Amino acid sequence: MKRAAAALRALARGSAPPLLWRTVLAACLVCGIGLLPWLSRTDPALTVLRARSAERDPTPETLRAIRDQLGLDDGPLPLLGRWLGGLAHGDAGTSWVSGAQVLPGVVPALGVSLLLMAGALVVAAGTAAAVCARTLRLGTRGRLADRRPGGTVTAVLAALPEFLVASVLASVIGVRLGWLPALGWYGPQWMVLPSLALGLPAGAVLGRLLDDLLPGAFAEPWALAAAARGVPPRSVARQAVRRCVPGVLPNLALFVVGLTGGSVAVEQIFDIPGLGRLTLHSALAQDLPALQTGTLALVLLAATAGVLARLAARLLIGPALRDGALQSLHRPRPPAPRTLPLLYGGLLAAVIGSGLPRDPLALDTLARLRGPSAEHPFGTDALGRDILARISHGALTTLGTALAVSAAALVTGLLLGLLPRLSGPLTDTLSAIPPVLAGLLVTGVLGGGPWTPALAVALVAWSPLAAHTSSLLRQERATTHLTATRALGAGRWYLLRHELLPAVLPPVARHALLRLPGIALSLAALGFLGLGAQPPSPEWGLLLAENQPYAERAPWAALFPAAVLALLGALAVTAAGGVRLPRRRNRPAGPAEPPVDRPIPAPRRQRDRPGALLTPVPASQTEER
């Protein structure tokens, strides 16, 4: 209790400026949402009328009555002021569509989403434990040198689209087998399938991040000493996980918010009355009171999750951070011999290349939903178009956009992650915006277009990388070798260029590659919800959305695009550690020459860099002198 109280006091002392910055950002976000109908240059009365009843004619008298009822002629600022004034008294206003009070509808939806998030986190924790089990077993036995690089199963799990997993689970387990209910939200049984659909990809990403840190923890002196003294392997593994968890906690907080408000597609498929679905419907109908209240709830949840994550990190490694007694978990090491990236890359290139000569728009109504054959290796869709051709031509757009967004997210995340006081509140605020809501905001402001989904995803894609950078930077600054380098006279720029960036950049770059399939999934989710590319474009998200209704009758129509997306994930994850072919060992032809004894030169002081007192002078320079 004393330790927790001390952590709370330390957190409170340094949280005043970030709290002010967080409040300003939340206010800007809510105000921006309140200006959405006017920024998008659309008539909110017409949108509300269509949301209320699609059959009513938009006559001038009807639209005038709606404007007078909602007070739209007063402008956005008076509407926002009235909403904020009522919110201060516990009244979030009434819905523009249904006319009911907003707050009694948002609170149950938030409770449903939080319960679904808790179930998804349980599944994610089990998945992450399965991903890290092999490294933990080898690390406790001191056999990490025998650890072969893997990640194929993790990549497949991380690259599976949530909406596709939800569709397969609902149609196969819920409908065909009847083991679990597939639609609705009436009890614990109804949360099993959606929790699996959300938790498996999230657990794969978290497990991969944790698995990347564990080898460094097992190489620290405490782990070696514990193994030498015969400490039980289970205790060593538990302490290694405790050592690495603080580096993953910021991303876990982002996952909490993402699983609460970003599970729109899963809530749509399973008919779950959650906050994400409520926010989506409110955004589509421009129901500003409901949309602002739902967004504010997500912002408060993101702030709470961020504070709890920082508090947990202080409780776990707070004294070591204060005393600068940590060891670096990211030591430079050559890439392990691996040929899997070449195999996956060649297979993906072969799939794309074999379909490029085919016409992705050719219709054949007599060949609708045909299975794989020599003429159509991946089968056909509901219009008789060749699926292989559509996958190949859509890859040029999907992969190019995903790579561009990933590169922009990596650069932005690194730059802002180096400024944690600035990026921390900004990361928490932007993480509260689901990609679907970001897509609606960007579409409303800039209009529709081929780059609208990319801009929407790029708006929020950098936040996990910035949180990862800040977490690693905080721990790297508390290492003993950095303290020693600073004591030798190193300046800030030297430490940044030669110590901090070399330790932070490789894991963050691997994280960015791990997020590449997730970015492609976000683009696909926008296409699935009708916010991305439009027909007849062969973009992968639209491809999955078009073929998802036929998953039970013609499973190949949805499984082959998902398999190619999983292949992209396997390529990204396995290539994150580098590519190096195994070298053949050449036996010496004759006896080895005896080593030549050379005198050890005396150290010479150099003034151009710190630590020069310990730098020896090369032998050639000694002979010249």
PDB file of C-alpha atoms in Angstrom, residues 16 41-42 65 94 96 118 154 224 244 249 261 268 339 354 441 450-451 494 532 600 620:
ATOM      1  CA  ALA A  16      -0.629  18.772 -13.995  1.00  0.00           C
ATOM      2  CA  ARG A  41     -21.049  21.175 -46.154  1.00  0.00           C
ATOM      3  CA  THR A  42     -24.165  19.004 -45.830  1.00  0.00           C
ATOM      4  CA  ALA A  65     -39.682  21.905 -39.115  1.00  0.00           C
ATOM      5  CA  THR A  94     -31.835  14.245 -26.469  1.00  0.00           C
ATOM      6  CA  TRP A  96     -31.898  14.048 -32.824  1.00  0.00           C
ATOM      7  CA  ALA A 118     -13.030  -7.814 -20.656  1.00  0.00           C
ATOM      8  CA  THR A 154       1.398 -15.350 -34.672  1.00  0.00           C
ATOM      9  CA  LEU A 224      21.821 -15.602 -14.737  1.00  0.00           C
ATOM     10  CA  CYS A 244       9.118  -6.951 -19.675  1.00  0.00           C
ATOM     11  CA  LEU A 249       1.597  -1.704 -20.876  1.00  0.00           C
ATOM     12  CA  GLY A 261     -14.940   1.536 -29.258  1.00  0.00           C
ATOM     13  CA  GLN A 268     -22.507  -5.279 -36.406  1.00  0.00           C
ATOM     14  CA  THR A 339      14.764 -18.047 -45.041  1.00  0.00           C
ATOM     15  CA  SER A 354      -0.069 -15.164 -61.739  1.00  0.00           C
ATOM     16  CA  LEU A 441     -14.664  12.554 -39.943  1.00  0.00           C
ATOM     17  CA  PRO A 450      -9.249   6.907 -52.949  1.00  0.00           C
ATOM     18  CA  TRP A 451      -6.949   8.378 -50.262  1.00  0.00           C
ATOM     19  CA  TYR A 494      25.468  12.167 -28.585  1.00  0.00           C
ATOM     20  CA  GLY A 532     -13.357   2.757 -48.433  1.00  0.00           C
ATOM     21  CA  ILE A 600      49.136  -4.161 -26.507  1.00  0.00           C
ATOM     22  CA  SER A 620      49.866   1.140 -36.913  1.00  0.00           C
TER      23      SER A 620
END
